[in-house]
Structures are given as structure tokens and as C-alpha cells.
mmCIF file of C-alpha atoms and ligand atoms in Angstrom:
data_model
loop_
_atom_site.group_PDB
_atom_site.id
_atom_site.type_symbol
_atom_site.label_atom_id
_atom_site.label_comp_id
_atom_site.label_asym_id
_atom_site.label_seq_id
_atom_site.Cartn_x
_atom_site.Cartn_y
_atom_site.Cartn_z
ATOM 1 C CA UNK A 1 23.585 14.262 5.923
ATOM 2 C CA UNK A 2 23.015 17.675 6.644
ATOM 3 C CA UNK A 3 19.337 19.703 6.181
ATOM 4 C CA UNK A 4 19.549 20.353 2.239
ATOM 5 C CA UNK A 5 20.639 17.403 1.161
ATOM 6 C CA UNK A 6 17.522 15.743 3.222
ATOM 7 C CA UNK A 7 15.144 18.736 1.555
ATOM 8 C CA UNK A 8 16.785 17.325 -2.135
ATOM 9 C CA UNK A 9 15.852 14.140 -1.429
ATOM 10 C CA UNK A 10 12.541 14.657 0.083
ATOM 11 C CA UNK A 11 11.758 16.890 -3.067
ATOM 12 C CA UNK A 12 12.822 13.986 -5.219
ATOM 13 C CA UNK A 13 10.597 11.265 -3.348
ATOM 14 C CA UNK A 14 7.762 13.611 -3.980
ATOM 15 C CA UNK A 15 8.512 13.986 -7.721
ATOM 16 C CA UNK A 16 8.628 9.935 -7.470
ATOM 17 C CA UNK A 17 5.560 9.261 -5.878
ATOM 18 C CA UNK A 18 3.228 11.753 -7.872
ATOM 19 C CA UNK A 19 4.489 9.749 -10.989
ATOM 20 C CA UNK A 20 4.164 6.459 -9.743
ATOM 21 C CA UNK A 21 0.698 7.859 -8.577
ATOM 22 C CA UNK A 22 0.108 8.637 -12.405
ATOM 23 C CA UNK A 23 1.528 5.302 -13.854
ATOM 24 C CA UNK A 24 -0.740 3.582 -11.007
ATOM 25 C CA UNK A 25 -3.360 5.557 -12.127
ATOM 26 C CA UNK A 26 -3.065 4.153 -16.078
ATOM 27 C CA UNK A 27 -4.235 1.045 -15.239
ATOM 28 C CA UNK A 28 -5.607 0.977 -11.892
ATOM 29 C CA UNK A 29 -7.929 2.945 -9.599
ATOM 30 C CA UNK A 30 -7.047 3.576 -6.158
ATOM 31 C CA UNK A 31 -9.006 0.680 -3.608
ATOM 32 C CA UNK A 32 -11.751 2.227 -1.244
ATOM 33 C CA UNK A 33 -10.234 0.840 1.058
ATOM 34 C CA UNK A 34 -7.934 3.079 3.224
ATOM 35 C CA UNK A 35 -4.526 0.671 3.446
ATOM 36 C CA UNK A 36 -3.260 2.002 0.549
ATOM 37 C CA UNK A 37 -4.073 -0.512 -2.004
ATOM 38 C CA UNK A 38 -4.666 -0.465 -5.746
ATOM 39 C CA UNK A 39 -6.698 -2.754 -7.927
ATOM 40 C CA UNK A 40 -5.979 -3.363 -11.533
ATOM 41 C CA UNK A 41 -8.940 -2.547 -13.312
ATOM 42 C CA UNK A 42 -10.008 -5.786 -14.896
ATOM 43 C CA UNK A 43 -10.696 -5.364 -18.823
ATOM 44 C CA UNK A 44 -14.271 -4.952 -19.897
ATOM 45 C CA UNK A 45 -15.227 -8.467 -21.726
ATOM 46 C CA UNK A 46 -16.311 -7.564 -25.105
ATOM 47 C CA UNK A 47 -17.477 -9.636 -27.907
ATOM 48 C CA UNK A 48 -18.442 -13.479 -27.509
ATOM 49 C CA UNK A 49 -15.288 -14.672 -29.050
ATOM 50 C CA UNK A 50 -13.005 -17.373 -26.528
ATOM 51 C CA UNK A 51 -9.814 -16.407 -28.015
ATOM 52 C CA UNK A 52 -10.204 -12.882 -27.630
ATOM 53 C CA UNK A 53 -11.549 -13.163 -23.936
ATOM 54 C CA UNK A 54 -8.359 -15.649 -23.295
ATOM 55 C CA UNK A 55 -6.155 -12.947 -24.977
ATOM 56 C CA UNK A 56 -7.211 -10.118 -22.565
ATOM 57 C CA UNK A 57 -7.143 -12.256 -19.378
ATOM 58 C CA UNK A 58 -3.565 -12.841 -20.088
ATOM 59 C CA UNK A 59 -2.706 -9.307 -20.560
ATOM 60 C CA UNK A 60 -4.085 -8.420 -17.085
ATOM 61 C CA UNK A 61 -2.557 -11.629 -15.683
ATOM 62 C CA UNK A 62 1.107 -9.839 -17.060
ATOM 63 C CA UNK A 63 0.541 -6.331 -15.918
ATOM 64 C CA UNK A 64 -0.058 -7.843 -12.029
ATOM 65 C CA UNK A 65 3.557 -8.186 -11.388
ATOM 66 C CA UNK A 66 4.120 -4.584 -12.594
ATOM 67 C CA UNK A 67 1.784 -3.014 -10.550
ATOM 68 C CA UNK A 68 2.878 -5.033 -7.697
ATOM 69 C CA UNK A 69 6.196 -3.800 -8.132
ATOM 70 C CA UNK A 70 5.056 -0.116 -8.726
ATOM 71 C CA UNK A 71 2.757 -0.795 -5.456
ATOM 72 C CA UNK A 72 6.139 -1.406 -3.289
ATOM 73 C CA UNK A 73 7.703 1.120 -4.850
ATOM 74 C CA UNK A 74 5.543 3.730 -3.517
ATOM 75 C CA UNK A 75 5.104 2.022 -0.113
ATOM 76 C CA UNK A 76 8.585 2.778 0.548
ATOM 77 C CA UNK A 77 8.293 6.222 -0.797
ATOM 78 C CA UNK A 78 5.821 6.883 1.461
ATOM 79 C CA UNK A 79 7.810 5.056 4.145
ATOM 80 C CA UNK A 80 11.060 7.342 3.605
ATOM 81 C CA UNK A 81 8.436 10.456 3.476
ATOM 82 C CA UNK A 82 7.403 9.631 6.767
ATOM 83 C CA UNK A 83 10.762 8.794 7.954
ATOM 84 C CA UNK A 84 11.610 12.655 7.202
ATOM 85 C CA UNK A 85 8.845 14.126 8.944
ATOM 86 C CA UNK A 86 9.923 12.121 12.109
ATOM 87 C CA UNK A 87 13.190 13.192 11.880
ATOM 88 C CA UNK A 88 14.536 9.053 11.361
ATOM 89 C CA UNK A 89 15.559 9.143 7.644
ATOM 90 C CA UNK A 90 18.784 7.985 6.503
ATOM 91 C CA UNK A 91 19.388 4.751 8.711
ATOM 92 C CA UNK A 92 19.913 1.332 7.688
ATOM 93 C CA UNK A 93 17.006 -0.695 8.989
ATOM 94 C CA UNK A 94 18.843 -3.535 9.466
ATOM 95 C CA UNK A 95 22.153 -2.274 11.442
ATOM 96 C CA UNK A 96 21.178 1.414 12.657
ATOM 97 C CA UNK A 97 24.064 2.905 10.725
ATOM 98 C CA UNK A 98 23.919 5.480 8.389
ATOM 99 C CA UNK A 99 23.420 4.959 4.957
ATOM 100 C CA UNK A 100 25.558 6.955 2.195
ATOM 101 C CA UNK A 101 23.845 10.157 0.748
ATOM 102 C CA UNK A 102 25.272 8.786 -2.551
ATOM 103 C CA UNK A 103 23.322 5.767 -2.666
ATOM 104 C CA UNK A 104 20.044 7.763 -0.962
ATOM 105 C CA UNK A 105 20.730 10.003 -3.886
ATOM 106 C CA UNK A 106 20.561 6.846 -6.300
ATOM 107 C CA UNK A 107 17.436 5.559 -4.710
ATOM 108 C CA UNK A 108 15.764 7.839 -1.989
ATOM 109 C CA UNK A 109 13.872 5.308 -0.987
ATOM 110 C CA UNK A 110 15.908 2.635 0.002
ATOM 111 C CA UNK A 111 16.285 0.886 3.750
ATOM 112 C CA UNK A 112 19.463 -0.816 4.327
ATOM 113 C CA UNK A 113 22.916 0.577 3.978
ATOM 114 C CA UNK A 114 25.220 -1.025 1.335
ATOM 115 C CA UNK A 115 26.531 -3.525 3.386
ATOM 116 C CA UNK A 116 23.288 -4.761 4.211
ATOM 117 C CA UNK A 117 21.625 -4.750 0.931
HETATM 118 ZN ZN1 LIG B 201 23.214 -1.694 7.507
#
């Protein structure tokens, strides 16, 4: 890969993680704690009804999983980000070699070549 085509993809991590930062944002607030982490903000329990309460506790339970995915997501942005900066971007984690600007172009972030994905 030559210099521009890592400045493309660096610009288009960026773009990725400030709206994965927003999505995150819809539904959770960013933990105190500095690893990185987000919590799902848990519904405010209104009215005495069972049902109801039941109701909202299983549509938190079913966002989980999406924010969990969401949550990877932008670890490996931030991964490949840093990856950039140190100069180490573009090789397959698992065998060294170098992975295809096609499929970095397809998903910036990824780790492994396409042999070893
Ligand atoms: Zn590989």
C-alpha cells in the first residue's frame, strides 16, 4: 500500500468511529472508567405495572448484543488507528503478510488477511 491509500483509509476509520461514537451514544453513555467501555443506560422504571416493567427489561436485554457488537467494532477501529500512527497497519495478525488494500478498503478495520479469516 502506498501513503494515500493508507491516508483514505485512515480518513474512513475516522468517519467510522465518530458514527459508531454517535450510535453508541443513542443508547449508552460512555463508562467513567478509562478502558474504553460503554454501559447501556438501563430504562427508567415507570409505572407499577409487571407487564410493562417485564416488557422494558427485555428490550434492554436485546439491545446488549448490539452494543456489544458496536463496542468491538470500534475497538478495532481504534486498534487499526493506532496501527497507522505506528507505522504497522496493513498486516495480517495471524501470518505477518500483507493484507489486500481491496479488502482493507471493504473493512478498514480488519486483522487477518483473506486466507486467514
Ligand atoms: Zn494471514
Amino acid at each position: 500500500m502506498n501513503k494515500k491509500q493508507i491516508e483514505e483509509l485512515k480518513e474512513k476509520l475516522e468517519e467510522n468511529k465518530s458514527s459508531l461514537e454517535k450510535t453508541l451514544q443513542n443508547f449508552a453513555k460512555k463508562d467513567d472508567v478509562p478502558k474504553g467501555d460503554w454501559d447501556a443506560v438501563f430504562p427508567k422504571q415507570e409505572g407499577s405495572d409487571m407487564d410493562e416493567k417485564a416488557d422494558e427489561v427485555e428490550e434492554y436485554s436485546s439491545l446488549l448484543p448490539v452494543e456489544h457488537a458496536l463496542e468491538i467494532k470500534l475497538r478495532n477501529i481504534n486498534i487499526a488507528l493506532k496501527k497507522i500512527a505506528e507505522g504497522r497497519y496493513g498486516k495480517c495478525e495471524n501470518c505477518g503478510k500483507e493484507i489486500s488494500y481491496k479488502k482493507l478498503s471493504f473493512v478498514p478495520e480488519t486483522k487477518k488477511c483473506r486466507d486467514c479469516s
